[in-house]
Coordinates of C-alpha atoms and ligand atoms in Angstrom, one line a residue:
M837 CA -21.2 51.4 9.2
D838 CA -18.0 52.6 10.9
I839 CA -16.4 54.7 8.0
K840 CA -15.2 58.3 7.7
N841 CA -17.1 59.2 4.6
K842 CA -20.7 58.2 5.7
D843 CA -22.0 59.3 2.3
L844 CA -20.5 56.2 0.8
F845 CA -23.0 53.9 2.6
R846 CA -26.1 53.9 0.5
Q847 CA -29.1 51.7 0.9
Q848 CA -30.9 52.6 -2.4
S849 CA -30.6 51.7 -6.0
F850 CA -29.2 54.2 -8.5
I851 CA -31.4 54.7 -11.6
N852 CA -31.2 57.7 -14.0
G853 CA -29.1 59.7 -11.6
E854 CA -31.6 59.3 -8.7
W855 CA -31.2 57.2 -5.5
V856 CA -34.4 55.2 -5.3
D857 CA -36.3 52.5 -3.4
A858 CA -38.1 49.5 -4.9
I859 CA -41.5 50.4 -6.3
N860 CA -43.1 48.0 -3.8
S861 CA -40.8 49.3 -1.0
K862 CA -39.5 45.7 -0.4
T863 CA -35.9 45.3 0.8
I864 CA -33.3 42.6 1.2
N865 CA -31.2 42.4 4.3
V866 CA -27.4 42.2 4.0
N867 CA -25.4 40.6 6.8
N868 CA -21.8 40.5 7.9
P869 CA -20.6 36.9 7.4
A870 CA -18.1 37.2 10.2
T871 CA -20.7 38.1 12.9
Q872 CA -24.0 37.3 11.2
E873 CA -25.3 40.8 12.1
I874 CA -27.5 42.6 9.7
I875 CA -25.6 45.6 8.5
G876 CA -28.3 47.2 6.3
N877 CA -30.7 46.6 3.5
V878 CA -31.2 47.4 -0.1
P879 CA -34.2 47.7 -2.4
N880 CA -35.6 44.4 -3.7
C881 CA -36.2 45.7 -7.3
G882 CA -37.6 43.6 -10.1
K883 CA -38.7 43.8 -13.7
D884 CA -40.2 47.3 -13.7
E885 CA -37.2 49.1 -12.1
T886 CA -34.9 47.1 -14.5
I887 CA -36.9 48.4 -17.5
S888 CA -36.5 52.0 -16.2
A889 CA -32.8 51.5 -15.6
I890 CA -32.4 50.2 -19.2
R891 CA -34.4 53.1 -20.6
S892 CA -32.4 55.7 -18.7
A893 CA -29.2 54.0 -20.1
K894 CA -30.6 54.2 -23.6
N895 CA -31.5 57.9 -23.2
S896 CA -28.0 58.7 -22.1
W897 CA -26.4 56.7 -24.9
K898 CA -26.4 59.3 -27.7
D899 CA -24.7 62.0 -25.7
W900 CA -22.3 59.7 -23.9
S901 CA -21.1 58.0 -27.1
S902 CA -20.8 61.2 -29.0
K903 CA -18.4 62.7 -26.4
T904 CA -14.7 62.5 -27.4
S905 CA -12.7 59.7 -25.9
K906 CA -10.7 62.4 -24.1
E907 CA -13.8 63.8 -22.5
R908 CA -14.9 60.4 -21.3
S909 CA -11.3 59.7 -20.1
N910 CA -11.3 62.8 -18.0
I911 CA -14.4 61.7 -16.1
L912 CA -13.0 58.2 -15.7
K913 CA -9.9 59.6 -14.3
K914 CA -11.9 61.6 -11.7
W915 CA -13.6 58.4 -10.8
F916 CA -10.3 56.7 -10.4
N917 CA -8.9 59.4 -8.1
L918 CA -12.0 59.4 -6.0
I919 CA -11.8 55.6 -5.6
E920 CA -8.2 55.9 -4.5
E921 CA -8.9 58.7 -2.1
N922 CA -11.7 56.6 -0.4
Q923 CA -9.7 53.4 -0.4
E924 CA -9.9 52.8 3.3
D925 CA -13.6 53.3 3.6
L926 CA -14.3 51.3 0.5
A927 CA -12.2 48.5 1.9
R928 CA -14.0 48.5 5.3
I929 CA -17.4 48.3 3.6
M930 CA -16.1 45.3 1.6
T931 CA -14.7 43.5 4.6
I932 CA -17.9 44.1 6.6
E933 CA -20.2 42.8 3.9
Q934 CA -18.0 40.1 2.3
G935 CA -15.7 38.9 5.1
K936 CA -12.3 39.1 3.4
P937 CA -9.3 40.3 5.4
I938 CA -9.0 44.1 5.4
T939 CA -5.6 43.9 3.7
E940 CA -7.1 41.9 0.8
S941 CA -10.0 44.4 0.6
R942 CA -7.5 47.3 0.3
G943 CA -5.8 45.3 -2.4
E944 CA -9.0 44.8 -4.2
I945 CA -9.9 48.5 -4.2
T946 CA -6.5 49.3 -5.7
Y947 CA -6.9 46.4 -8.2
G948 CA -10.4 47.6 -9.2
A949 CA -9.3 51.2 -9.5
S950 CA -6.5 50.1 -11.8
F951 CA -9.1 49.1 -14.5
V952 CA -10.6 52.6 -14.4
E953 CA -7.2 54.2 -14.8
W954 CA -6.1 51.7 -17.5
F955 CA -9.3 52.0 -19.6
A956 CA -9.4 55.8 -19.2
E957 CA -6.3 55.7 -21.4
E958 CA -6.9 52.6 -23.5
G959 CA -10.3 54.0 -24.6
K960 CA -8.4 56.6 -26.6
R961 CA -6.9 53.9 -28.7
V962 CA -9.9 52.4 -30.6
Y963 CA -8.1 52.1 -33.9
G964 CA -9.7 51.2 -37.2
D965 CA -8.2 49.8 -40.5
T966 CA -7.9 50.6 -44.2
I967 CA -7.7 47.5 -46.4
P968 CA -6.7 47.6 -50.1
D969 CA -9.7 46.9 -52.4
V970 CA -9.7 44.7 -55.5
F971 CA -11.2 47.6 -57.5
Q972 CA -9.2 50.8 -58.3
D973 CA -12.0 53.2 -57.6
R974 CA -13.0 51.7 -54.2
R975 CA -11.7 51.9 -50.6
I976 CA -12.3 49.6 -47.7
L977 CA -12.5 51.2 -44.2
V978 CA -13.1 49.5 -40.9
I979 CA -14.2 51.4 -37.9
K980 CA -15.1 50.3 -34.4
Q981 CA -18.2 51.7 -32.6
P982 CA -19.6 51.2 -29.1
V983 CA -22.0 48.3 -28.9
G984 CA -24.7 50.2 -27.0
V985 CA -26.4 49.6 -23.6
V986 CA -24.4 47.2 -21.5
A987 CA -25.7 45.0 -18.7
A988 CA -23.2 43.8 -16.0
I989 CA -24.1 41.1 -13.5
T990 CA -21.4 40.6 -10.8
P991 CA -20.6 38.1 -8.0
W992 CA -20.0 38.6 -4.2
N993 CA -16.4 37.4 -4.1
F994 CA -14.9 40.5 -5.7
P995 CA -17.7 43.0 -5.0
S996 CA -15.8 46.1 -6.4
S997 CA -13.3 45.0 -9.0
M998 CA -15.7 42.8 -11.0
I999 CA -17.7 46.0 -11.6
T1000 CA -14.9 48.2 -12.6
R1001 CA -13.4 45.5 -14.8
K1002 CA -16.6 45.5 -16.9
C1003 CA -17.8 49.1 -16.6
A1004 CA -14.5 51.0 -17.1
P1005 CA -14.0 49.6 -20.7
A1006 CA -17.7 49.9 -21.5
L1007 CA -17.8 53.5 -20.4
A1008 CA -14.5 54.4 -21.9
V1009 CA -15.7 53.5 -25.4
G1010 CA -19.1 55.2 -25.0
C1011 CA -21.5 52.5 -23.7
P1012 CA -23.9 53.3 -20.8
V1013 CA -24.2 50.5 -18.2
V1014 CA -26.8 48.9 -16.0
I1015 CA -25.2 47.0 -13.1
K1016 CA -26.7 44.3 -11.0
P1017 CA -24.4 43.5 -8.1
A1018 CA -24.7 40.3 -5.9
S1019 CA -27.3 40.6 -3.2
Q1020 CA -24.8 39.6 -0.5
T1021 CA -22.4 42.5 -1.3
P1022 CA -24.4 45.4 -2.8
F1023 CA -22.8 48.2 -0.6
S1024 CA -19.4 48.1 -2.4
A1025 CA -21.2 48.5 -5.7
L1026 CA -23.5 51.4 -4.4
A1027 CA -20.4 53.1 -3.0
L1028 CA -18.8 53.1 -6.4
G1029 CA -22.0 54.6 -7.7
V1030 CA -21.7 57.5 -5.2
L1031 CA -18.2 58.2 -6.4
A1032 CA -19.2 57.9 -10.1
E1033 CA -22.0 60.5 -9.5
K1034 CA -19.4 62.8 -7.9
A1035 CA -16.9 62.2 -10.8
G1036 CA -19.5 63.7 -13.1
F1037 CA -20.9 60.8 -15.2
P1038 CA -24.0 62.2 -16.9
K1039 CA -27.4 61.0 -15.6
G1040 CA -28.3 57.5 -16.8
T1041 CA -24.8 56.4 -17.9
I1042 CA -24.3 54.4 -14.8
N1043 CA -27.3 52.6 -13.2
I1044 CA -27.1 50.2 -10.3
I1045 CA -30.0 48.0 -9.5
T1046 CA -30.3 45.7 -6.5
G1047 CA -32.8 42.9 -6.0
S1048 CA -34.3 39.8 -7.4
A1049 CA -31.6 38.1 -9.5
K1050 CA -34.1 36.1 -11.5
E1051 CA -36.3 39.0 -12.5
I1052 CA -33.6 41.5 -13.1
G1053 CA -31.4 38.9 -14.9
E1054 CA -34.3 37.9 -17.1
E1055 CA -35.0 41.5 -18.2
L1056 CA -31.4 42.3 -18.7
S1057 CA -30.9 39.3 -20.9
T1058 CA -34.0 39.5 -23.0
N1059 CA -34.7 43.2 -23.4
P1060 CA -33.7 44.2 -27.0
I1061 CA -32.4 47.6 -25.9
V1062 CA -29.5 45.8 -24.0
R1063 CA -26.9 45.0 -26.7
K1064 CA -24.3 43.3 -24.5
L1065 CA -24.4 41.3 -21.3
S1066 CA -21.2 40.8 -19.3
F1067 CA -21.6 38.3 -16.5
T1068 CA -19.2 37.1 -13.8
G1069 CA -20.4 34.3 -11.6
S1070 CA -21.1 30.6 -11.6
T1071 CA -21.1 28.4 -14.8
E1072 CA -24.6 27.3 -13.9
V1073 CA -26.1 30.8 -13.9
G1074 CA -23.9 31.7 -16.9
K1075 CA -25.6 29.0 -19.0
I1076 CA -29.0 30.2 -18.0
L1077 CA -28.1 33.8 -19.1
L1078 CA -26.5 32.5 -22.4
R1079 CA -29.8 30.8 -23.2
Q1080 CA -31.8 33.9 -22.4
C1081 CA -29.5 36.2 -24.4
S1082 CA -30.0 34.0 -27.5
S1083 CA -33.6 35.4 -27.9
T1084 CA -32.2 38.8 -29.0
V1085 CA -28.7 37.6 -30.1
K1086 CA -26.8 39.8 -27.7
K1087 CA -23.1 40.0 -27.5
V1088 CA -22.0 38.2 -24.3
S1089 CA -19.0 37.9 -22.1
M1090 CA -18.9 35.2 -19.5
E1091 CA -16.4 35.0 -16.7
L1092 CA -17.4 31.8 -15.0
G1093 CA -16.2 29.1 -12.6
G1094 CA -12.7 27.6 -12.4
H1095 CA -10.9 24.6 -11.0
A1096 CA -7.3 25.6 -11.3
P1097 CA -4.5 23.0 -11.3
F1098 CA -1.3 23.8 -9.6
I1099 CA 1.7 21.7 -10.5
A1100 CA 5.1 21.6 -8.8
F1101 CA 7.7 19.7 -11.0
E1102 CA 10.7 17.9 -9.5
D1103 CA 13.0 20.8 -10.5
A1104 CA 10.9 23.5 -8.8
D1105 CA 12.2 25.7 -6.1
I1106 CA 10.2 24.1 -3.3
D1107 CA 10.0 27.1 -1.0
E1108 CA 8.8 29.4 -3.8
A1109 CA 6.3 26.7 -4.9
V1110 CA 4.9 26.5 -1.4
E1111 CA 4.5 30.2 -1.3
G1112 CA 2.8 30.3 -4.7
A1113 CA 0.5 27.5 -3.8
F1114 CA -0.4 29.2 -0.5
L1115 CA -1.3 32.5 -2.2
S1116 CA -3.2 31.0 -5.1
K1117 CA -5.2 28.6 -2.7
F1118 CA -6.0 30.7 0.4
R1119 CA -6.7 34.2 -1.0
N1120 CA -10.2 35.3 -0.1
T1121 CA -10.5 32.1 2.0
G1122 CA -10.3 30.0 -1.1
Q1123 CA -13.3 31.9 -2.7
T1124 CA -11.8 33.1 -6.0
C1125 CA -12.4 31.7 -9.4
V1126 CA -8.6 31.4 -9.9
C1127 CA -7.9 29.6 -6.7
S1128 CA -5.9 26.5 -7.2
N1129 CA -8.1 23.6 -6.3
R1130 CA -5.9 20.6 -7.2
L1131 CA -2.2 20.6 -6.2
F1132 CA -0.2 18.1 -8.3
I1133 CA 3.2 17.6 -6.7
H1134 CA 6.0 15.5 -8.2
E1135 CA 6.7 12.3 -6.1
K1136 CA 10.4 13.3 -5.6
I1137 CA 9.4 16.5 -3.7
H1138 CA 6.0 15.5 -2.5
D1139 CA 6.7 14.8 1.2
E1140 CA 8.9 17.9 1.7
F1141 CA 6.2 20.1 -0.1
V1142 CA 3.4 18.7 2.1
E1143 CA 5.4 19.3 5.3
K1144 CA 6.4 22.9 4.4
F1145 CA 2.9 23.8 3.1
T1146 CA 1.3 22.4 6.2
I1147 CA 3.5 24.5 8.5
K1148 CA 2.6 27.6 6.5
V1149 CA -1.1 26.8 6.8
R1150 CA -0.8 26.2 10.5
N1151 CA 0.6 29.7 11.0
M1152 CA -2.4 31.4 9.2
K1153 CA -4.6 33.5 11.5
V1154 CA -8.3 32.9 11.1
G1155 CA -10.8 35.5 12.2
N1156 CA -12.9 38.6 11.5
G1157 CA -11.3 40.3 8.5
L1158 CA -11.3 43.7 10.3
E1159 CA -8.7 42.4 12.8
E1160 CA -5.2 43.2 11.5
G1161 CA -3.1 40.0 10.9
V1162 CA -6.1 37.9 9.8
I1163 CA -5.4 35.9 6.7
S1164 CA -8.5 33.8 6.4
G1165 CA -12.0 35.0 7.0
P1166 CA -15.4 33.3 7.1
L1167 CA -17.1 31.7 4.2
I1168 CA -19.8 33.8 2.6
D1169 CA -22.8 31.7 3.8
Q1170 CA -24.0 28.4 5.2
F1171 CA -24.5 27.0 1.7
S1172 CA -20.8 27.5 0.9
F1173 CA -19.8 26.2 4.3
R1174 CA -21.8 22.9 3.7
K1175 CA -20.2 22.4 0.3
V1176 CA -16.7 22.7 1.8
E1177 CA -17.6 20.2 4.6
E1178 CA -19.0 17.8 2.0
H1179 CA -15.9 18.0 -0.2
V1180 CA -13.7 17.2 2.8
H1181 CA -15.8 14.3 4.1
D1182 CA -16.2 12.8 0.7
A1183 CA -12.4 13.0 -0.1
V1184 CA -11.6 11.4 3.3
N1185 CA -14.2 8.6 2.7
V1186 CA -12.4 7.7 -0.6
G1187 CA -8.9 7.6 0.9
A1188 CA -7.6 11.1 1.4
K1189 CA -5.5 11.9 4.6
I1190 CA -5.8 15.2 6.5
A1191 CA -2.5 16.9 7.1
I1192 CA -4.2 19.8 9.0
G1193 CA -7.7 21.2 9.5
G1194 CA -10.7 19.2 8.2
K1195 CA -13.5 20.6 10.3
K1196 CA -15.5 23.6 11.4
H1197 CA -13.4 26.3 13.1
K1198 CA -13.8 27.0 16.8
L1199 CA -15.0 30.5 15.9
G1200 CA -18.3 28.9 14.7
G1201 CA -20.6 30.5 12.2
T1202 CA -19.2 29.9 8.7
F1203 CA -15.5 29.8 9.7
Y1204 CA -13.8 26.6 8.4
E1205 CA -10.3 25.5 9.4
P1206 CA -7.8 26.0 6.6
T1207 CA -7.3 22.4 5.4
V1208 CA -4.6 20.4 3.6
L1209 CA -5.5 16.9 2.3
F1210 CA -3.0 14.5 0.7
N1211 CA -3.3 11.1 -0.9
V1212 CA -6.3 12.5 -2.7
T1213 CA -7.6 10.3 -5.6
N1214 CA -9.7 10.9 -8.7
K1215 CA -12.6 9.2 -7.0
A1216 CA -13.1 12.3 -4.8
R1217 CA -15.7 15.0 -5.8
I1218 CA -13.1 17.7 -5.1
T1219 CA -11.1 16.4 -8.1
Y1220 CA -13.9 17.5 -10.4
E1221 CA -15.9 20.3 -8.6
E1222 CA -15.0 23.8 -7.7
T1223 CA -14.8 23.9 -3.8
F1224 CA -14.7 27.7 -3.2
G1225 CA -13.2 27.2 0.2
P1226 CA -10.0 26.9 2.2
V1227 CA -9.2 23.3 1.3
A1228 CA -6.0 22.3 -0.6
P1229 CA -6.2 18.7 -2.0
I1230 CA -2.7 17.3 -2.9
Y1231 CA -2.1 14.6 -5.6
K1232 CA 1.2 12.8 -6.4
F1233 CA 2.5 12.4 -9.9
N1234 CA 5.6 11.0 -11.6
N1235 CA 5.8 12.3 -15.2
E1236 CA 4.9 15.3 -17.4
D1237 CA 2.4 13.6 -19.7
E1238 CA 0.5 12.1 -16.8
V1239 CA 0.2 15.4 -14.9
I1240 CA -0.9 17.3 -18.0
N1241 CA -3.6 14.8 -18.6
M1242 CA -4.7 15.1 -14.9
A1243 CA -4.6 18.9 -15.1
N1244 CA -6.7 19.1 -18.3
D1245 CA -9.3 16.5 -17.1
S1246 CA -11.8 19.2 -16.2
P1247 CA -14.7 21.0 -17.9
Y1248 CA -13.2 24.2 -16.6
G1249 CA -10.4 26.2 -18.2
L1250 CA -9.7 29.4 -16.4
A1251 CA -6.4 29.7 -14.4
S1252 CA -3.6 27.2 -14.1
Y1253 CA -0.2 27.4 -12.4
F1254 CA 3.1 25.5 -12.4
Y1255 CA 6.6 25.7 -11.0
S1256 CA 9.7 24.6 -12.9
R1257 CA 13.1 26.0 -13.8
D1258 CA 13.5 24.1 -17.0
I1259 CA 12.9 26.4 -20.0
G1260 CA 11.9 23.6 -22.4
K1261 CA 9.4 22.2 -20.0
I1262 CA 8.0 25.7 -19.3
W1263 CA 7.2 26.1 -23.0
R1264 CA 5.8 22.6 -23.4
V1265 CA 3.6 22.7 -20.3
A1266 CA 2.4 26.3 -20.8
E1267 CA 1.2 25.4 -24.4
A1268 CA -0.3 22.0 -23.3
L1269 CA -2.4 23.3 -20.5
E1270 CA -6.0 23.9 -21.7
Y1271 CA -6.5 27.1 -19.7
G1272 CA -7.0 30.8 -20.6
M1273 CA -4.3 31.8 -18.1
V1274 CA -1.1 30.1 -17.0
G1275 CA 1.1 31.3 -14.1
V1276 CA 4.6 30.1 -14.4
N1277 CA 6.6 30.3 -11.1
T1278 CA 3.8 32.6 -9.6
G1279 CA 0.6 32.0 -7.8
I1280 CA -0.9 35.5 -8.5
M1281 CA -1.3 36.9 -12.0
S1282 CA -4.4 39.2 -12.2
K1283 CA -3.6 42.7 -13.4
A1284 CA -5.3 45.4 -15.5
E1285 CA -2.7 45.2 -18.3
A1286 CA -3.3 41.4 -18.9
P1287 CA -6.2 39.6 -20.5
F1288 CA -8.2 37.8 -17.9
G1289 CA -10.6 35.0 -18.9
G1290 CA -11.2 31.3 -19.5
I1291 CA -11.9 28.7 -22.1
K1292 CA -14.2 25.6 -22.1
E1293 CA -16.9 26.1 -19.5
S1294 CA -15.0 28.9 -17.7
G1295 CA -16.2 31.4 -20.2
L1296 CA -16.2 33.6 -23.3
G1297 CA -14.3 36.8 -23.8
R1298 CA -11.5 38.6 -22.0
E1299 CA -11.4 41.4 -19.4
G1300 CA -8.6 43.8 -18.9
S1301 CA -5.7 44.7 -21.3
K1302 CA -6.2 46.0 -24.8
Y1303 CA -8.3 42.9 -25.5
G1304 CA -10.8 44.0 -22.8
L1305 CA -12.2 46.7 -25.2
D1306 CA -13.2 44.3 -28.0
D1307 CA -16.2 43.0 -26.2
F1308 CA -17.8 46.5 -26.0
L1309 CA -17.2 47.4 -29.7
E1310 CA -18.8 46.4 -33.0
V1311 CA -16.7 46.3 -36.1
K1312 CA -18.2 48.2 -39.1
Y1313 CA -17.0 47.9 -42.6
I1314 CA -17.5 50.8 -45.0
N1315 CA -16.9 50.4 -48.7
I1316 CA -16.5 53.7 -50.6
A1317 CA -17.0 53.4 -54.4
G1318 CA -16.7 55.9 -57.2
I1319 CA -13.5 57.5 -56.1
Ligands
NAP1036 P1 -23.7 33.2 -8.9 O1 -24.6 32.5 -8.0 O2 -23.7 32.8 -10.3 O3 -24.1 34.8 -8.8 C1 -23.4 35.8 -9.6 C2 -24.4 36.9 -9.9 O4 -25.5 36.3 -10.7 C3 -25.1 37.5 -8.7 O5 -25.2 38.9 -8.9 C4 -26.4 36.8 -8.6 O6 -27.4 37.6 -8.0 C5 -26.7 36.7 -10.1 N1 -27.7 35.6 -10.4 C6 -28.0 34.5 -9.7 N2 -29.0 33.8 -10.3 C7 -29.3 34.5 -11.4 C8 -30.2 34.4 -12.5 N3 -31.0 33.3 -12.6 N4 -30.3 35.3 -13.5 C9 -29.5 36.4 -13.4 N5 -28.6 36.6 -12.4 C10 -28.5 35.7 -11.5 O7 -22.2 33.2 -8.5 P2 -21.6 33.6 -7.1 O8 -21.9 32.5 -6.1 O9 -22.0 35.0 -6.7 O10 -20.0 33.7 -7.4 C11 -19.2 32.6 -7.4 C12 -18.9 32.1 -8.8 O11 -18.4 33.1 -9.6 C13 -17.9 31.0 -8.8 O12 -18.3 29.9 -9.6 C14 -16.6 31.7 -9.3 O13 -15.7 30.8 -9.9 C15 -17.3 32.6 -10.3 N6 -16.4 33.8 -10.5 C16 -15.7 33.9 -11.8 C17 -14.9 34.9 -12.0 C18 -14.2 35.0 -13.4 O14 -13.6 36.1 -13.7 N7 -14.2 34.0 -14.2 C19 -14.6 35.9 -11.1 C20 -15.2 35.8 -9.8 C21 -16.1 34.7 -9.6 P3 -27.8 37.3 -6.4 O15 -26.6 37.6 -5.6 O16 -28.9 38.3 -6.2 O17 -28.3 35.9 -6.3

C-alpha cells in the first residue's frame, strides 16, 4: 500500500483494544477493482469473535457512559484532527480498495470527519424536559440516556463516512460500538480504528470485526447485549436484519437503497439542471444510494437537455481512480457490472435509445461506459430497480401531476431532486414528493448538519444533524411524588 503513514494499513480485526486474527486463522482477500490485484487480506471472523467484541463493548459501557460529555467530546475531537491530518493516506486507501476517483475519496474523508466534529459538539446538547404534572405535589422529568451497546454494519460504497456517521453520535452520547465493515472495503474502516486508538478511546469502546457477513450479522442482530443496530446497505439485507432484530426487540436504524427521481421543469435553468443531474448521477460511478436513477425532463426543454447532458458525459474521463482527472472509476465487482449491462440491454429492448455509451468500456475489467438513455418507458426494469452504475435513463413529461405520480411510483423514498425557478411550484413539488430528502436546484445535499434518511423501503431513522442523536438515546420519564 503506497501511503506515507504505513501504520494505517492494518490486516487484523480490532477487538477489546487488541489487533487480532480470526480464531481459525482464515482470511478474506481484498482486491483493487481497477486492476483486479489483491491488495491484502483481513480475518474471516465469525460468531465467536463477534461475541467477544460484543462483550468487550459491554465491559467498556459503564466507564464510557459515565464520562462527562465534554470528556467524550475531547476524545472525538482528537479523532477528528487525526482523520484530517491523515486525509491523503486515508483517501488513497479508499481509492485502492473501492475504485472511486481520488478527489472523491478526499471529499469522503472530509465528509466523514465532519460527523465526528459535529457530534463531538452536539453530544453536549442532550437536553431533557420538565412537564407540569396534574397533581400539585408531583413533578414530571424526562431525561435521555445512551441506549447501550451499538452494532454498526456498513456498505462498500462509502467505506469511511458510513462508519463515522453512525459511530460519532453513538460514541458522543456514551454508547460503545461494534462495527462490521463491508468485506470489499475493510481497510478504510481499520485505518479509522488505528486513529481511534491513537485518539485515546478506552479499550472496548470501538471494535471492528471483519469476516462472514451472515455469521457476524446474525450474532449482532440477535445477541441481547446489543441494544441498537444501525445498518446501511441494501433493502434486501436490511429486511433480513429487521426480522432478526425482532427476536430481542432492538432499536434499529436502516439506511437502505434508493431510486432517486430527478425532475427538470420547463422553467428550470437548463445549464444548472444539466450540472446538477451530472453530479447526482455520476458521483462514485453511479454507486450511491442518492444517485438519481430516473431523469424526468419537461418536453419543452427535453432535446436541449439531452444534447447538453450528453456532451458533458462525453467529456468525462474514465480510468483508475488514482489518476488525476479521472471522474468515473470501475464498478465494484462483476456482479454489479452484469446488473448495469442487463439494465441497459433491457431498456433498449423495450424502446430506449442510446445517446452515448451503452457497453463495456475499452479498459475492460468492471469499467462500463458512462451511458445516457432517452425515450425510456415504464416497461424497462431500470424504471423500478436501483441500477447502481453510470447509466442515466431520461423520460419526457408534460405536466406537474403526471411527473409527481411518475416520481412517486417506487417502493423507495430516499433522495429526490428537482429544478424550477417558480416558488409556488417549489413548495408544491417539495411537499408532494414521497422522499426523505428533496434537493431543489441542487444535485448534492449530504452534510453533517442535515438529517439524512429515507421513507418507505429506503429506511428508518435519520443520520447527521441534531436528529442523528435520537437513535442512540432512550427517553426516561421520572415522576417525583410527595414534594
Ligand atoms: P449489502 O450487500 O446490503 O451489504 C451491506 C453490508 O451488509 C456489508 O457490510 C455486508 O457484508 C453486510 N451483509 C451482507 N449480507 C448480510 C447478512 N445476511 N447479515 C448481515 N450483514 C450482511 O449492500 P452493499 O452492496 O454493500 O451496498 C449497496 C447498497 O447500500 C445499495 O442498495 C445502496 O443504495 C445502499 N446504501 C444506502 C445508503 C443510505 O444511507 N441509505 C448509503 C449507502 C449505501 P459483506 O460485505 O461482508 O457481504
